Short mmCIF file of C-alpha atoms in Angstrom, two decimals:
data_model
loop_
_atom_site.label_atom_id
_atom_site.label_comp_id
_atom_site.label_asym_id
_atom_site.label_seq_id
_atom_site.Cartn_x
_atom_site.Cartn_y
_atom_site.Cartn_z
CA MET I 844 213.37 49.62 52.96
CA LEU I 845 216.70 48.43 53.95
CA ASN I 846 218.98 46.38 51.82
CA ALA I 847 222.32 45.14 50.56
CA LYS I 848 223.03 47.84 49.05
CA THR I 849 222.95 50.78 52.22
CA LYS I 850 226.36 51.46 53.09
CA PRO I 851 227.02 52.02 56.71
CA LEU I 852 227.34 56.37 58.15
CA GLY I 853 230.15 58.23 55.76
CA ASP I 854 233.72 58.60 56.92
CA PRO I 855 234.60 62.40 55.51
CA LEU I 856 237.50 62.70 58.14
CA ARG I 857 239.00 58.85 56.74
CA ILE I 858 238.73 60.08 52.83
CA LEU I 859 240.58 63.04 53.54
CA SER I 860 243.43 61.54 54.77
CA ARG I 861 244.14 59.30 52.44
CA ILE I 862 243.55 62.13 49.48
CA THR I 863 246.70 64.03 51.44
CA GLY I 864 247.98 61.01 52.30
CA TRP I 865 248.54 60.57 48.87
CA GLY I 866 249.07 63.38 47.98
CA ALA I 867 252.30 65.09 49.95
CA PRO I 868 254.47 62.85 49.63
CA LEU I 869 253.77 64.14 45.83
CA LEU I 870 254.52 67.26 46.85
CA ILE I 871 257.68 66.69 48.80
CA PHE I 872 259.49 64.88 45.67
CA ALA I 873 258.47 67.49 43.81
CA GLY I 874 259.55 69.63 45.86
CA MET I 875 263.13 67.77 46.10
CA TYR I 876 263.11 67.98 42.55
CA LEU I 877 263.02 71.65 42.11
CA PHE I 878 265.71 71.55 44.19
CA ILE I 879 267.93 69.92 41.32
CA ALA I 880 266.47 71.61 38.25
CA ALA I 881 266.95 74.92 40.04
CA ASP I 882 270.39 74.57 40.50
CA GLY I 883 273.25 76.21 39.04
CA PRO I 884 275.53 79.57 38.70
CA ALA I 885 274.38 81.92 40.93
CA SER I 886 271.16 84.62 39.16
CA PRO I 887 268.13 85.58 40.52
CA GLU I 888 266.11 82.49 37.68
CA ARG I 889 268.10 80.79 41.10
CA ALA I 890 267.22 81.84 43.46
CA ASP I 891 263.20 82.49 42.67
CA GLY I 892 263.39 79.23 41.97
CA PHE I 893 264.88 77.42 45.09
CA ALA I 894 262.15 79.86 47.63
CA ARG I 895 259.94 77.93 45.13
CA ALA I 896 260.50 74.57 45.78
CA ALA I 897 260.90 75.22 49.37
CA LYS I 898 257.47 76.29 49.74
CA VAL I 899 256.59 73.05 47.83
CA MET I 900 258.23 71.12 49.99
CA ALA I 901 257.40 73.08 53.50
CA THR I 902 253.81 72.64 52.32
CA GLY I 903 254.32 68.37 51.78
CA PHE I 904 255.71 68.18 55.02
CA PHE I 905 252.25 70.23 57.03
CA LEU I 906 250.24 67.78 54.93
CA LEU I 907 252.07 65.06 56.43
CA SER I 908 251.36 67.52 59.62
CA VAL I 909 247.34 66.61 58.87
CA TRP I 910 247.81 63.41 58.06
CA ALA I 911 249.45 62.51 61.52
CA VAL I 912 247.10 64.16 63.32
CA ALA I 913 243.99 62.98 61.46
CA ARG I 914 243.98 59.48 60.14
CA PRO I 915 241.49 57.34 62.03
CA ARG I 916 243.40 53.78 63.35
CA ARG I 917 240.30 52.24 61.94
CA GLU I 918 236.94 52.00 61.04
CA ALA I 919 234.19 53.74 64.25
CA ASN I 920 233.84 50.34 67.07
CA ALA I 921 232.57 52.66 69.00
CA PHE I 922 229.98 55.22 69.27
CA TYR I 923 228.82 57.30 70.89
CA LEU I 924 225.31 58.51 71.24
CA ARG I 925 223.70 62.17 72.56
CA ALA I 926 221.79 65.01 72.17
CA PHE I 927 223.25 67.30 69.55
CA ALA I 928 222.49 70.25 71.20
CA GLU I 929 224.51 69.11 73.69
CA ASP I 930 227.56 68.98 72.10
CA ASP I 931 229.36 71.75 73.21
CA GLN I 932 228.70 71.24 77.03
CA SER I 933 230.56 67.25 76.13
CA MET I 934 233.36 67.37 74.78
CA LYS I 935 235.84 66.87 77.84
CA LEU I 936 232.83 63.63 78.15
CA ARG I 937 233.75 62.30 75.02
CA THR I 938 237.64 62.89 75.14
CA SER I 939 237.53 61.20 77.78
CA LEU I 940 235.70 58.51 76.86
CA ALA I 941 238.13 58.32 74.28
CA ARG I 942 241.28 58.14 76.91
CA ALA I 943 239.61 55.05 78.56
CA LEU I 944 238.71 53.05 75.05
CA GLY I 945 243.24 53.29 74.41
CA LYS I 946 243.77 52.35 70.75
CA GLU I 947 242.09 49.33 70.42
CA PHE I 948 238.73 51.48 69.28
CA ARG I 949 237.91 53.97 67.87
CA LEU I 950 235.31 56.16 68.91
CA GLY I 951 232.89 57.26 66.25
CA GLY I 952 228.82 59.56 66.07
CA ILE I 953 226.62 61.62 63.47
CA ARG I 954 228.00 64.96 63.13
CA PRO I 955 225.16 67.14 63.16
CA PRO I 956 223.71 68.41 60.13
CA GLY I 957 225.37 72.41 60.59
CA GLN I 958 228.69 71.86 61.23
CA ARG I 959 228.87 69.64 57.70
CA SER I 960 230.69 71.01 55.42
CA SER I 961 229.71 70.55 51.21
CA THR I 962 232.11 68.64 48.63
CA PHE I 963 232.77 71.98 47.45
CA VAL I 964 234.37 73.42 50.64
CA ARG I 965 236.12 69.34 51.04
CA ALA I 966 238.38 69.92 47.12
CA LEU I 967 238.76 73.62 47.65
CA THR I 968 240.27 73.39 50.93
CA ASN I 969 241.18 69.85 51.75
CA GLY I 970 243.32 69.83 55.28
CA LEU I 971 242.17 72.82 56.77
CA VAL I 972 238.49 70.29 56.77
CA ILE I 973 240.62 67.79 57.84
CA LEU I 974 241.73 70.83 60.94
CA ARG I 975 238.25 71.84 61.43
CA TYR I 976 236.56 68.43 62.05
CA VAL I 977 240.20 66.98 63.98
CA GLY I 978 240.09 70.75 66.26
CA SER I 979 235.61 71.83 66.87
CA GLY I 980 235.96 68.25 69.24
CA GLN I 981 232.34 66.99 67.15
CA MET I 982 232.20 63.74 65.81
CA ASP I 983 233.23 62.83 62.30
CA LEU I 984 230.70 60.01 61.33
CA GLU I 985 227.52 61.76 58.68
CA ALA I 986 224.65 61.07 56.64
CA GLY I 987 221.95 62.17 54.88
CA ASN I 988 217.67 61.46 55.68
CA ASP I 989 218.33 57.93 55.27
CA TRP I 990 220.80 58.38 58.38
CA ILE I 991 219.11 55.28 60.75
CA ALA I 992 220.40 52.47 58.17
CA ARG I 993 222.93 53.26 58.09
CA LEU I 994 223.81 53.64 61.57
CA LEU I 995 222.17 50.55 61.49
CA VAL I 996 224.85 48.95 58.98
CA SER I 997 228.21 50.70 61.16
CA LEU I 998 226.20 48.96 64.34
CA THR I 999 227.14 45.83 62.91
CA LYS I 1000 230.76 46.57 63.39
CA ALA I 1001 230.42 48.41 66.24
CA GLU I 1002 231.14 46.64 69.52
CA VAL I 1003 230.15 48.54 72.38
CA ALA I 1004 227.66 52.32 71.67
CA PHE I 1005 227.91 54.74 74.64
CA ILE I 1006 224.12 56.01 75.11
CA ASP I 1007 224.59 59.42 76.64
CA VAL I 1008 220.68 60.55 77.66
CA ARG I 1009 221.20 63.13 79.96
CA THR I 1010 218.96 65.20 77.59
CA MET I 1011 216.46 62.63 75.15
CA THR I 1012 215.05 63.44 72.08
CA PRO I 1013 213.07 62.28 69.61
CA HIS I 1014 215.46 61.13 67.69
CA LEU I 1015 218.10 60.17 70.04
CA ARG I 1016 214.95 57.94 71.26
CA ASP I 1017 214.77 55.56 67.82
CA GLU I 1018 218.52 55.79 68.20
CA ILE I 1019 218.45 53.89 72.50
CA LYS I 1020 216.03 51.81 70.68
CA LEU I 1021 218.12 50.21 67.49
CA SER I 1022 221.13 50.18 69.58
CA VAL I 1023 218.78 48.03 72.03
CA LEU I 1024 218.23 45.58 69.02
CA GLN I 1025 220.83 44.79 67.30
CA LEU I 1026 223.46 45.27 69.95
CA LYS I 1027 221.74 43.77 72.72
CA LEU I 1028 221.42 45.81 76.84
CA ASP I 1029 224.45 44.05 77.40
CA ARG I 1030 226.72 46.75 74.89
CA CYS I 1031 225.06 49.09 75.68
CA ILE I 1032 226.44 51.85 77.83
CA PHE I 1033 223.58 54.74 79.34
CA ILE I 1034 225.97 57.93 80.54
CA VAL I 1035 223.96 59.46 83.20
CA SER I 1036 224.34 62.06 85.84
CA ARG I 1037 224.42 60.17 88.96
CA ARG I 1038 223.63 56.48 90.20
CA LEU I 1039 221.61 54.18 89.91
CA ASN I 1040 221.41 52.01 93.19
CA ALA I 1041 219.12 49.19 92.89
CA VAL I 1042 217.49 47.96 89.73
CA GLU I 1043 214.21 49.09 91.05
CA GLU I 1044 215.88 52.50 89.71
CA ALA I 1045 217.64 50.98 86.34
CA LYS I 1046 213.86 49.76 85.41
CA GLU I 1047 212.72 52.75 85.49
CA LEU I 1048 215.35 54.13 83.28
CA LEU I 1049 214.48 52.17 80.06
CA ASP I 1050 210.77 52.41 80.35
CA ALA I 1051 211.48 56.24 81.15
CA LEU I 1052 213.30 55.82 77.74
CA ASP I 1053 210.58 53.69 75.88
CA LEU I 1054 212.59 51.09 75.75
CA ALA I 1055 209.39 48.16 76.18
CA ILE I 1056 210.55 47.30 73.01
CA ASP I 1057 211.33 43.77 74.54
CA PRO I 1058 210.38 41.92 77.70
CA ALA I 1059 212.82 39.86 78.30
CA ILE I 1060 214.83 42.58 78.51
CA ASP I 1061 216.98 42.74 82.71
CA PRO I 1062 216.48 45.74 84.32
CA ALA I 1063 220.13 43.80 86.16
CA LYS I 1064 221.25 43.21 83.02
CA LEU I 1065 221.95 47.44 82.41
CA LEU I 1066 225.88 48.88 81.80
CA TRP I 1067 225.78 52.03 83.19
CA VAL I 1068 228.31 55.50 84.06
CA VAL I 1069 227.90 57.83 85.97
CA TYR I 1070 230.03 61.28 84.86
CA GLN I 1071 230.62 63.89 86.73
CA GLU I 1072 232.74 66.75 85.96
CA GLY I 1073 234.82 66.96 89.11
CA ASP I 1074 235.28 62.96 89.42
CA LEU I 1075 236.88 62.12 85.87
CA THR I 1076 239.58 59.12 86.15
CA ALA I 1077 237.17 57.51 88.50
CA PHE I 1078 235.07 57.60 84.66
CA GLN I 1079 237.49 56.48 83.24
CA ASN I 1080 237.88 53.38 85.26
CA ASP I 1081 234.42 52.71 85.10
CA VAL I 1082 234.47 52.83 81.30
CA ARG I 1083 236.88 50.76 80.30
CA LYS I 1084 236.33 47.75 83.40
CA ILE I 1085 233.04 47.66 81.70
CA VAL I 1086 234.40 47.23 78.61
CA ASP I 1087 236.45 44.82 79.96
CA GLY I 1088 234.05 42.43 80.58
CA LEU I 1089 231.73 42.53 76.90
CA PRO I 1090 230.83 40.21 74.98
CA LYS I 1091 231.75 39.42 71.57
CA PRO I 1092 230.10 41.43 69.52
CA CYS I 1093 227.55 39.72 66.35
CA SER I 1094 228.27 41.69 62.55
CA ARG I 1095 224.52 39.88 61.46
CA LEU I 1096 221.65 42.24 60.84
CA GLU I 1097 219.43 41.56 63.83
CA PRO I 1098 215.67 41.22 62.32
CA GLU I 1099 213.51 43.99 64.92
CA ALA I 1100 216.66 45.87 64.35
CA ILE I 1101 215.99 45.80 60.49
CA ARG I 1102 211.60 45.95 60.90
CA LEU I 1103 213.42 49.18 63.17
CA VAL I 1104 213.85 50.44 61.02
CA ASP I 1105 212.04 50.08 57.88
CA SER I 1106 209.30 51.53 59.88
CA LEU I 1107 211.34 54.47 60.24
CA LEU I 1108 212.40 54.86 56.83
CA ASP I 1109 208.17 54.70 55.99
CA VAL I 1110 207.97 58.11 58.07
CA ALA I 1111 211.15 59.11 56.01
CA PRO I 1112 211.59 57.94 52.48
CA PRO I 1113 215.57 57.35 52.23
CA ASP I 1114 217.89 59.57 50.89
CA THR I 1115 219.47 58.07 47.92
CA SER I 1116 221.38 61.15 46.88
CA ARG I 1117 225.29 60.10 46.34
CA LYS I 1118 226.82 63.97 45.91
CA ASN I 1119 228.74 63.64 48.37
CA GLY I 1120 230.08 59.73 48.45
CA PRO I 1121 233.85 59.23 48.27
CA ALA I 1122 234.21 58.22 44.58
CA VAL I 1123 232.81 62.04 44.09
CA GLN I 1124 235.38 63.91 47.35
CA ILE I 1125 238.52 62.32 44.97
CA LEU I 1126 237.77 63.03 41.58
CA SER I 1127 237.34 67.28 43.26
CA ALA I 1128 240.26 67.15 45.36
CA PHE I 1129 241.88 66.27 42.02
CA VAL I 1130 239.91 68.49 39.79
CA LEU I 1131 240.14 72.12 41.94
CA LEU I 1132 243.33 71.63 43.26
CA PRO I 1133 245.45 72.07 40.75
CA PHE I 1134 242.75 75.23 39.16
CA THR I 1135 243.24 76.84 42.48
CA ALA I 1136 246.45 76.44 42.44
CA MET I 1137 247.32 78.07 39.30
CA VAL I 1138 244.94 81.14 40.25
CA LEU I 1139 247.21 81.63 43.79
CA GLU I 1140 250.77 80.93 40.67
CA ALA I 1141 248.32 84.14 38.70
CA LEU I 1142 248.45 86.14 42.07
CA TRP I 1143 251.38 85.78 43.29
CA GLY I 1144 253.51 88.47 41.65
CA LYS I 1145 250.88 91.27 42.71
CA GLY I 1146 251.90 91.74 46.72
CA TRP I 1147 249.34 92.65 48.48
CA LEU I 1148 245.92 91.43 46.89
CA VAL I 1149 248.00 88.13 47.76
CA TYR I 1150 248.31 87.84 51.16
CA VAL I 1151 245.23 89.75 51.18
CA LEU I 1152 243.31 86.98 50.68
CA MET I 1153 245.33 84.68 51.89
CA ALA I 1154 246.41 85.23 55.32
CA PRO I 1155 242.50 84.13 56.62
CA VAL I 1156 243.39 81.54 55.66
CA GLN I 1157 246.47 80.98 56.76
CA ILE I 1158 245.68 82.12 60.24
CA SER I 1159 242.64 79.49 60.35
CA VAL I 1160 244.48 76.58 59.62
CA TRP I 1161 247.24 77.28 61.93
CA ILE I 1162 244.06 77.96 64.62
CA PHE I 1163 242.97 74.25 63.46
CA TYR I 1164 245.58 72.95 63.33
CA MET I 1165 247.01 73.14 67.04
CA LYS I 1166 243.16 72.37 68.38
CA ALA I 1167 243.79 69.36 66.14
CA VAL I 1168 247.76 68.75 68.41
CA PHE I 1169 246.35 69.69 70.83
CA ARG I 1170 242.99 67.20 70.93
CA THR I 1171 245.27 64.85 69.82
CA PHE I 1172 247.63 64.48 73.25
CA ALA I 1173 244.56 64.97 75.34
CA SER I 1174 242.55 62.82 74.13
CA GLY I 1175 246.12 60.16 74.74
CA ALA I 1176 246.90 60.01 71.04
CA ARG I 1177 250.92 60.77 71.72
CA GLU I 1178 252.22 59.52 69.48
CA ARG I 1179 250.02 60.71 66.13
CA GLY I 1180 250.82 63.93 68.52
CA PHE I 1181 254.00 64.50 68.63
CA GLN I 1182 254.50 62.62 65.30
CA SER I 1183 252.38 65.42 63.47
CA LEU I 1184 255.19 67.61 64.47
CA LEU I 1185 258.07 66.46 64.21
CA PHE I 1186 256.30 67.20 60.23
CA ALA I 1187 255.61 70.09 61.09
CA GLY I 1188 258.70 71.55 62.05
CA LEU I 1189 260.76 69.56 59.01
CA GLY I 1190 258.57 71.63 57.16
CA ALA I 1191 258.87 75.20 58.90
CA LEU I 1192 263.45 74.07 58.76
CA VAL I 1193 262.50 73.18 54.70
CA TYR I 1194 260.56 76.56 53.81
CA PHE I 1195 263.20 78.52 56.16
CA SER I 1196 266.52 77.68 55.27
CA ALA I 1197 266.11 77.72 51.42
CA PRO I 1198 269.90 78.51 49.85
CA GLU I 1199 269.42 81.74 48.72
#
């Protein structure tokens, strides 16, 4: 049953970005300390000390670049609800939505279960997981089989929901019902593939979506936008026009929405596991990351073995980093993209200019 302890959808990107944001300055200051400590007469030990300090500082600057490109501006206050099967084809749509919404909104949605990373992997490769989430183009909010209850709590903080009805699934129908009950029809925007020219067609859409849940719903108030890849500018203008006229949000839980969630949870009991909670993720990061660093340090003197082990990770990091930067620029957040490239450039400068 829905209760006061029910949490919003999990936001791993927000948690992992905070860890990275805390860790990056610590690494930079640690590198500066190592530079000072290594200073002295010219010797092999001095050169090794400078090289180690440069690596530590460069890692700190790279983590800052990850933080700059990945940090969420705020909690999600605009939701994109869709069939998971359409994610690969809807990347341009979501990017266009983000550009149309601008800085005042953060577009959020539930990440497909198969695209999630475990707590262990997140703790072991924090920066890589962040870049994978940002660069993959998938949505970044998560939940277990209590997703419908957590979605309702998240919708209390939402100003608008975009509902892609071009492909329908049973879960999406439940999300649509929940959104209409909680946000009301004047804050739900349907994404369709063709223009609805009359109230009768709008009513047909509502009937097809099984939205006969409130006889007071007026089909004439249905908000919809047409998405066609060949006319993204018109799509963004339509979105912006509707969003500018949205009513003020209401943060209280609607009784009808609560009853719907309770009826659905009777079929699928809530997931009470807390193994992926924020506290566990943060604790795991601070325990596993130093351990990983010690293992790599122990292997550092074994030449080719270290490069064989680390090369796939390094290649993956740079691929996901460039994809994340590209998506950041594509979504209109150019200042964050430039900040990230600046920090990455500083890291490269420190790494390659370490004194001998």
